[in-house]
Coordinates of N, CA and C in Angstrom, one line a residue:
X1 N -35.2 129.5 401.1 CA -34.8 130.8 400.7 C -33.5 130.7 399.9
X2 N -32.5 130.0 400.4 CA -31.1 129.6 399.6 C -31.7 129.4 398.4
X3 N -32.6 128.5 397.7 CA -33.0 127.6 396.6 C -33.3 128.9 395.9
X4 N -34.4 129.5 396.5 CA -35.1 130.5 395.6 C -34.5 131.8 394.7
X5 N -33.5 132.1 395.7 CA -32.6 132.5 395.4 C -31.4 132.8 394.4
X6 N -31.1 131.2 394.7 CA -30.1 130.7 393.4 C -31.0 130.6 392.1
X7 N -31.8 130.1 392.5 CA -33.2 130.4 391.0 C -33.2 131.4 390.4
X8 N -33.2 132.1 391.3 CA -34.0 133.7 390.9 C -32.3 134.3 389.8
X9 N -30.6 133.9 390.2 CA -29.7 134.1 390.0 C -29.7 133.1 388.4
X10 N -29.5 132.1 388.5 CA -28.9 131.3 387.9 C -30.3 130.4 386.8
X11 N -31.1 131.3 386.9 CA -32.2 131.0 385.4 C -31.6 131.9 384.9
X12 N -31.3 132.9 385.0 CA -30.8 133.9 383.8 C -29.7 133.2 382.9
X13 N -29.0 132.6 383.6 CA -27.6 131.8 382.3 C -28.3 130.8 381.7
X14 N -26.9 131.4 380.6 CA -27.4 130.6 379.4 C -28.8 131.3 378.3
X15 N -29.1 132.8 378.9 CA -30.0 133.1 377.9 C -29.5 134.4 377.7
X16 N -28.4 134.8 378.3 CA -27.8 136.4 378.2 C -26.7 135.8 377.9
X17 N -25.8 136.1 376.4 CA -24.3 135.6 375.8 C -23.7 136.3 376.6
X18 N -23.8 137.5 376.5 CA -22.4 138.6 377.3 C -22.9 138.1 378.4
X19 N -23.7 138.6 379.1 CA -23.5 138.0 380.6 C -23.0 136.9 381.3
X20 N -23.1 135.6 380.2 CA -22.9 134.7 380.4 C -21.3 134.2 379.7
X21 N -20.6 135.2 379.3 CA -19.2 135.6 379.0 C -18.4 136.3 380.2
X22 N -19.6 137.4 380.6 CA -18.8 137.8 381.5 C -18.5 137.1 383.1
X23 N -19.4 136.5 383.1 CA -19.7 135.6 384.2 C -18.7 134.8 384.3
X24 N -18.5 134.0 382.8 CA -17.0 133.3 383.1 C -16.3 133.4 383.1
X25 N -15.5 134.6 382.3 CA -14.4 135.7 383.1 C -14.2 135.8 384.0
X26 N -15.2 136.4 385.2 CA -14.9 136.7 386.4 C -14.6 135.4 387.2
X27 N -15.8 134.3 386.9 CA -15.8 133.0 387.6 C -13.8 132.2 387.4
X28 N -13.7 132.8 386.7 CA -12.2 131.4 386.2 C -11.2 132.5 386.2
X29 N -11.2 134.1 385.8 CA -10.1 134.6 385.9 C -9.8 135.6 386.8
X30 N -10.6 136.4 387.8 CA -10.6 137.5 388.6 C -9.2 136.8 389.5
X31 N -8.9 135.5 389.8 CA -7.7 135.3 390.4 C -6.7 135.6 389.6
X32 N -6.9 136.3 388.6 CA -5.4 136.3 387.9 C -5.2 138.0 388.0
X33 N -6.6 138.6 388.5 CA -6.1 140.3 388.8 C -6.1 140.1 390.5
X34 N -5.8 139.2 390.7 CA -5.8 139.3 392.4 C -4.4 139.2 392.4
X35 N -3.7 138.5 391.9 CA -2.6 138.1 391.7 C -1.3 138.7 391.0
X36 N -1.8 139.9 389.8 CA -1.2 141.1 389.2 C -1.2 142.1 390.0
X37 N -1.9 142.7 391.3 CA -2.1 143.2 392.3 C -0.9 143.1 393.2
X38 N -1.2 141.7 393.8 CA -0.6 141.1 394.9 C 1.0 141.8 394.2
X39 N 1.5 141.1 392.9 CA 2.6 140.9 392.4 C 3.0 142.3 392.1
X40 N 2.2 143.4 391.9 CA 2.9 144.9 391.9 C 2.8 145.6 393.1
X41 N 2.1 144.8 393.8 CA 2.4 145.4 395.7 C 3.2 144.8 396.2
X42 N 4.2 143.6 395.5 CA 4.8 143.3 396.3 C 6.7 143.5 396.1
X43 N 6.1 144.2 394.6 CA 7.3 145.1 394.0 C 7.4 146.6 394.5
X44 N 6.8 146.9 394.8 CA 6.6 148.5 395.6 C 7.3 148.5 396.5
X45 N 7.6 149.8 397.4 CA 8.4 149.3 398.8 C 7.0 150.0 399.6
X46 N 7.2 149.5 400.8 CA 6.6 150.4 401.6 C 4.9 149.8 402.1
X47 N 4.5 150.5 402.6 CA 2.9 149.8 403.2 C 2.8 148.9 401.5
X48 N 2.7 149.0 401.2 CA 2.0 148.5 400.0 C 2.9 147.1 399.9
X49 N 3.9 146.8 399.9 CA 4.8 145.5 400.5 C 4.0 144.8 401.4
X50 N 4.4 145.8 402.3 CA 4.3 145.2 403.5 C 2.3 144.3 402.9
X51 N 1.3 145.0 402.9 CA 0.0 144.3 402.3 C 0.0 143.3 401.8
X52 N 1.2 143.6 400.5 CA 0.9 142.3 399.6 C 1.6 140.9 400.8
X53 N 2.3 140.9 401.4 CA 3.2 139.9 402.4 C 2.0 139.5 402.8
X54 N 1.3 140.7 404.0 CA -0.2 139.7 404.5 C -1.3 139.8 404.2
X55 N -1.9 140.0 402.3 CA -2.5 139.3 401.4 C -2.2 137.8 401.2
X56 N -1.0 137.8 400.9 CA -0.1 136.2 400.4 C -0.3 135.5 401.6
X57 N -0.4 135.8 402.9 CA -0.3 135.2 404.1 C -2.1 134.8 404.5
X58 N -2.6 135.5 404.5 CA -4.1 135.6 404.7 C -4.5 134.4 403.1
X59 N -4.2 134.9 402.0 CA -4.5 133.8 401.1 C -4.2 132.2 401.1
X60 N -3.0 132.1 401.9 CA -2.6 130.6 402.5 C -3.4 130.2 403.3
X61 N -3.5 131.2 404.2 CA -4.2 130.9 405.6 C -5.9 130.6 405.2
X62 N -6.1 130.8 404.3 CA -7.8 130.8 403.5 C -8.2 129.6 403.2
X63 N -6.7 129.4 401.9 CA -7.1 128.0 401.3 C -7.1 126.8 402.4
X64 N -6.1 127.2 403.3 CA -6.2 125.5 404.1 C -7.3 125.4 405.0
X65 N -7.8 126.7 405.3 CA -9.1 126.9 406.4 C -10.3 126.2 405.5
X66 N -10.3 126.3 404.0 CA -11.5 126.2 403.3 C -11.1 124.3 403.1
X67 N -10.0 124.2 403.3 CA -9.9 122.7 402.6 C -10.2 122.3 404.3
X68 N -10.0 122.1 405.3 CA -10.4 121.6 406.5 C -11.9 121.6 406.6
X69 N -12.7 122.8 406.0 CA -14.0 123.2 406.1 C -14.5 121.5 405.4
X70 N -14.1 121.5 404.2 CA -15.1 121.5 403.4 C -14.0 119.5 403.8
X71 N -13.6 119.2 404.2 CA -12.9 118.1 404.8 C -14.0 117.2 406.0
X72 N -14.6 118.2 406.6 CA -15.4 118.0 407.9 C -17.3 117.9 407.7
X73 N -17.1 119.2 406.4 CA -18.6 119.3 406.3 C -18.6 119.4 404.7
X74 N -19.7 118.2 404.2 CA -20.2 118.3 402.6 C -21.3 118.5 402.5
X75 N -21.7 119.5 401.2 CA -23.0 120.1 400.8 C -23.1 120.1 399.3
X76 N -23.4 119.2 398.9 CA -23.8 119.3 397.5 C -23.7 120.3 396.5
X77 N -23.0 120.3 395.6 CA -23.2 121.5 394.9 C -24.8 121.6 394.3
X78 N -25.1 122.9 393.6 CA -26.5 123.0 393.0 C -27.0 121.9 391.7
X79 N -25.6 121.5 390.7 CA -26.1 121.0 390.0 C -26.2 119.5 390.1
X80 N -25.3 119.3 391.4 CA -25.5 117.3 391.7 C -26.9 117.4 392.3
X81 N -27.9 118.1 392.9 CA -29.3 118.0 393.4 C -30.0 118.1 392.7
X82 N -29.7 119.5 392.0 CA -31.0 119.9 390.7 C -30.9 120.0 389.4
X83 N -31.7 120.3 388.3 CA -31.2 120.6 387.2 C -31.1 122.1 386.7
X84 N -30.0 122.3 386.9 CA -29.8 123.9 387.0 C -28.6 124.2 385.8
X85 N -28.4 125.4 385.1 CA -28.3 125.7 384.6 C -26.3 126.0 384.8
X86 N -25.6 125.1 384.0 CA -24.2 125.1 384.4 C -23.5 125.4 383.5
X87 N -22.8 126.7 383.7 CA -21.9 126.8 381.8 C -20.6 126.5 381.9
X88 N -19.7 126.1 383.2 CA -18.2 125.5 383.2 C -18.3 124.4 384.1
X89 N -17.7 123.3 383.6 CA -17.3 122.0 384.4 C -17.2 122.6 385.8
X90 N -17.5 121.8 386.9 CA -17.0 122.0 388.3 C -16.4 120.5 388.8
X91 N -16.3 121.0 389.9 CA -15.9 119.7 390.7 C -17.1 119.1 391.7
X92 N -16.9 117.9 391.9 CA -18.0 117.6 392.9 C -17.9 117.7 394.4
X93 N -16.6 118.4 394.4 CA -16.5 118.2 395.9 C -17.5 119.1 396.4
X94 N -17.6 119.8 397.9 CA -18.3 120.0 398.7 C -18.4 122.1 398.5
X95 N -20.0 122.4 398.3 CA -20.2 123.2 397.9 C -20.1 124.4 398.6
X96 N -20.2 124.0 400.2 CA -19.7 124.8 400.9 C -18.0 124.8 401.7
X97 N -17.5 125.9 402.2 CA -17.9 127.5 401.3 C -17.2 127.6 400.0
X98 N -17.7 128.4 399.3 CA -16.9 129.0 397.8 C -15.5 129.5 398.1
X99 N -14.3 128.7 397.6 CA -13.2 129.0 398.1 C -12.7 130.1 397.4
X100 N -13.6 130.3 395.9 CA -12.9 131.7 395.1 C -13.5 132.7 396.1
X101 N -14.3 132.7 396.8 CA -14.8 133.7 397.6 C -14.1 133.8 399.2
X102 N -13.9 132.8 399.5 CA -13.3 132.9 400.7 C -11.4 133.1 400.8
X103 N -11.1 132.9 399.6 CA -9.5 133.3 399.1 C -9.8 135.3 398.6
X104 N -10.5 135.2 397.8 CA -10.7 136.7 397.2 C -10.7 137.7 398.3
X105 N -12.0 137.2 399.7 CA -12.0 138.3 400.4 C -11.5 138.5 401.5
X106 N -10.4 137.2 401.5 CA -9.2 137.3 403.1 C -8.0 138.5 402.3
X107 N -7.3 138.3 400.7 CA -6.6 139.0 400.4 C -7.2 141.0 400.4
X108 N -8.6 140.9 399.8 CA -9.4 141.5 399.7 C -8.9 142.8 401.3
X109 N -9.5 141.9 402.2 CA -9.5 143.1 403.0 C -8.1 143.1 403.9
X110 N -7.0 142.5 403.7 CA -6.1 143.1 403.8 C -5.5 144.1 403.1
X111 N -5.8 143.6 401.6 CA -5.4 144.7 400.9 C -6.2 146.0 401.3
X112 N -7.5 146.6 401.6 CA -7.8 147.1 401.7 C -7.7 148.0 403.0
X113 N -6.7 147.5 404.1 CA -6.6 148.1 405.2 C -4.8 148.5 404.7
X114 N -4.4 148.3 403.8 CA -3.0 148.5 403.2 C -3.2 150.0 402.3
X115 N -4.4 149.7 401.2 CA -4.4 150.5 400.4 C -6.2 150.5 400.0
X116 N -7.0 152.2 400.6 CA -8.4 151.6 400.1 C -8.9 151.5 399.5
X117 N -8.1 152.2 398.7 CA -8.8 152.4 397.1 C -8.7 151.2 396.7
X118 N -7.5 150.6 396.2 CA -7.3 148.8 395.6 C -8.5 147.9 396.6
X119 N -8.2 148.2 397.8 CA -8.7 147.2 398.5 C -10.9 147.4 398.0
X120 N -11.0 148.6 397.9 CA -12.6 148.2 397.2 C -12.9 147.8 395.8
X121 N -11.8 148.2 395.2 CA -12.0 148.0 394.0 C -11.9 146.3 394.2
X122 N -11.1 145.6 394.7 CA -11.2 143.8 395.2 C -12.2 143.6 396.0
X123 N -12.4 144.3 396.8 CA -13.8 143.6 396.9 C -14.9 143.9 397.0
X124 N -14.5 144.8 395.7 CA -16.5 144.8 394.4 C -15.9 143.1 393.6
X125 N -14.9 143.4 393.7 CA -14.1 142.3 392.6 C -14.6 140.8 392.7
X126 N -14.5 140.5 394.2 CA -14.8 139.4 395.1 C -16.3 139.5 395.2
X127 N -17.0 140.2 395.8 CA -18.3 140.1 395.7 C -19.1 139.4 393.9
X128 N -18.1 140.5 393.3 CA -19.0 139.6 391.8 C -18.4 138.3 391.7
X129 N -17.0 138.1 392.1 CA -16.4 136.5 391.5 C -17.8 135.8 392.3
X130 N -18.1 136.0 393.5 CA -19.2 134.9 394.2 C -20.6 135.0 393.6
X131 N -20.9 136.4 392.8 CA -22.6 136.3 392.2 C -21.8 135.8 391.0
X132 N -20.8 135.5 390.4 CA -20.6 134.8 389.1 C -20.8 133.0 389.2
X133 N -20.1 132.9 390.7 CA -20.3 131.5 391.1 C -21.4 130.8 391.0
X134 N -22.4 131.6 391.5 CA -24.2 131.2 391.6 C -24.6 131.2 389.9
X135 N -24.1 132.7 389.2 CA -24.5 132.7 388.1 C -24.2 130.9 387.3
X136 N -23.2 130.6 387.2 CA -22.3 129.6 386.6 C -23.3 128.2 387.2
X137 N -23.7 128.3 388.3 CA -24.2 126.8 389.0 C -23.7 126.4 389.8
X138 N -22.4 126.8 390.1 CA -21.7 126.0 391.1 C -22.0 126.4 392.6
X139 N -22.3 127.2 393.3 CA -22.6 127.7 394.3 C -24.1 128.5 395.0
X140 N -24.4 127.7 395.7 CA -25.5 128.6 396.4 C -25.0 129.5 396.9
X141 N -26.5 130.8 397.0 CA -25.8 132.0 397.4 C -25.1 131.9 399.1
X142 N -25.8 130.8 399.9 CA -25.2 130.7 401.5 C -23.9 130.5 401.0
X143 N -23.5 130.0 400.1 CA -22.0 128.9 399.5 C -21.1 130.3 399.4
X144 N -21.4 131.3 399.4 CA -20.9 132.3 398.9 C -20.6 133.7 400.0
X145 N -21.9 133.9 400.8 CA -22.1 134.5 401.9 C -21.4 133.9 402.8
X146 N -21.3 132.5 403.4 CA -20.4 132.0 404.2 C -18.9 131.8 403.8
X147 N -18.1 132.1 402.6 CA -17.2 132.4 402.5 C -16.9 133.4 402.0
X148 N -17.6 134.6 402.2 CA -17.0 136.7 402.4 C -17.3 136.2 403.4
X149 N -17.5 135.9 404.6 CA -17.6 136.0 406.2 C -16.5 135.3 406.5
X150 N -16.2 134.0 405.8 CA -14.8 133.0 406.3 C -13.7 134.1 405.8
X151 N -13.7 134.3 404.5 CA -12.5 135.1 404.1 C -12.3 136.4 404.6
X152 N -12.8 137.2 405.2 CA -13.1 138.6 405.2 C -12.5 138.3 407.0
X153 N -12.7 137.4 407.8 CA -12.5 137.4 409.4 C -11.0 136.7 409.1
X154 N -10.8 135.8 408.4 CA -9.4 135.6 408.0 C -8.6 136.6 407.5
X155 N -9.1 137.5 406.7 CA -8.5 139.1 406.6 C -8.0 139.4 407.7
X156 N -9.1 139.8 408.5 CA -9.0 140.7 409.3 C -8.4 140.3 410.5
X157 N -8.2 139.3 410.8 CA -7.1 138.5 411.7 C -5.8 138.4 411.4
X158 N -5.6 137.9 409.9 CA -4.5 137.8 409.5 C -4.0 139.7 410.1
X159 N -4.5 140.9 409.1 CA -4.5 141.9 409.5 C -4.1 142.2 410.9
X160 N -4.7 142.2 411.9 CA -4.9 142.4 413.1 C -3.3 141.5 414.0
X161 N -3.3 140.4 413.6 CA -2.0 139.7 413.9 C -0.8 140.3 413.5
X162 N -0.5 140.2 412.6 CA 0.8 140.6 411.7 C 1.2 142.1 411.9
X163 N -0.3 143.0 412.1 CA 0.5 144.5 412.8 C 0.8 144.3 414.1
X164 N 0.0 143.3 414.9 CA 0.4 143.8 416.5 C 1.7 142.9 416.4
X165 N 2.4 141.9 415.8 CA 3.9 141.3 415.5 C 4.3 142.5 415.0
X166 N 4.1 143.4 414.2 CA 5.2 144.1 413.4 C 5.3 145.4 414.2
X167 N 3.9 145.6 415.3 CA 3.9 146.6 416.2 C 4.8 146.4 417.3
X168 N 4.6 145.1 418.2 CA 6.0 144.6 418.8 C 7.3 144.5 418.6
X169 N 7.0 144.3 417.5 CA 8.7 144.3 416.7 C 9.2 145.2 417.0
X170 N 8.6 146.1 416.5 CA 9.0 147.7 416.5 C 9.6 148.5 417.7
X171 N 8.9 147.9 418.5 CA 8.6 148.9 419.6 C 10.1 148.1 421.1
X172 N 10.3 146.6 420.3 CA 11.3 146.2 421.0 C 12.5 146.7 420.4
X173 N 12.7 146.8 418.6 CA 13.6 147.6 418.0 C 13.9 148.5 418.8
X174 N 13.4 149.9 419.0 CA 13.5 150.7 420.2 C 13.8 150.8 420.9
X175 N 14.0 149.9 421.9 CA 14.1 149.6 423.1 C 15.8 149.3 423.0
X176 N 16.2 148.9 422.3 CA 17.2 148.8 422.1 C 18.4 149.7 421.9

């Protein structure tokens, strides 16, 4: 199902120019509007600060989670097995999970519990960086689905952590 899938995605490149323009766009630079985000929420005062803090914190916490993953367990990318259709150099390392996907959707849905509107607009943002990944070759669609589910629970943890610390904080401030 994974295979047929990626098929059904990644025969289309290389025969649509724009799409296959747009595709690399998103594949190579959607971290650079994750990151123009991050950097004017974290010029703001106020919830929106505070977000970009545990975006930046959730995005750390992502990449080392994805580098231990992919440390423990290797899965081939699509084009070291098959001959499949690739329009930017990748790396060989281990195909599972997609770490632009598993970084996009940890910042993703913190931002989105900060601010909702930004936070969907990131992650429609994130969802296409991962159908751009498959588009491009480098990822099966599992490669992709299993990191929105890695990045998105690292969200929401990071999330979930950092208010009940800043909820304690608070509430000891107080007490005081």
């Amino acid at each position: 199902m994974d295979m047929k899938i990626f098929k059904a995605i990644n025969r289309l490149s290389g025969r649509i120019a724009f799409m296959d323009f747009l595709m690399i766009l998103i594949s190579n630079r959607a971290r650079y509007l994750f990151l123009f985000v991050l950097a004017c929420m974290w010029l703001a005062k106020g919830p929106s600060k505070t977000a970009a803090k545990k975006a930046a914190a959730a995005s750390l916490i992502a990449i080392l989670v994805n580098k231990i993953i992919k440390l423990c367990y290797f899965k081939p990318r699509p084009f070291i097995k098959n001959k499949v259709g690739i329009l930017i150099p990748a790396k060989r390392d281990s195909s599972f999970p997609s770490k632009h996907t598993v970084v996009s959707f940890a910042a993703s849905i913190v931002i989105f519990y900060g601010n909702r509107f930004i936070g969907r607009i990131l992650l429609w943002v994130s969802a296409l960086t991962g159908f751009a990944r498959i588009w491009a070759g480098h990822h099966y669609p599992s490669d992709v689905i299993g990191g929105a589910l890695i990045g998105g629970t690292i969200g929401w943890m990071t999330e979930k952590c950092l208010y009940m610390n800043s909820k304690s904080g608070n509430q000891d401030y107080k007490k005081m």
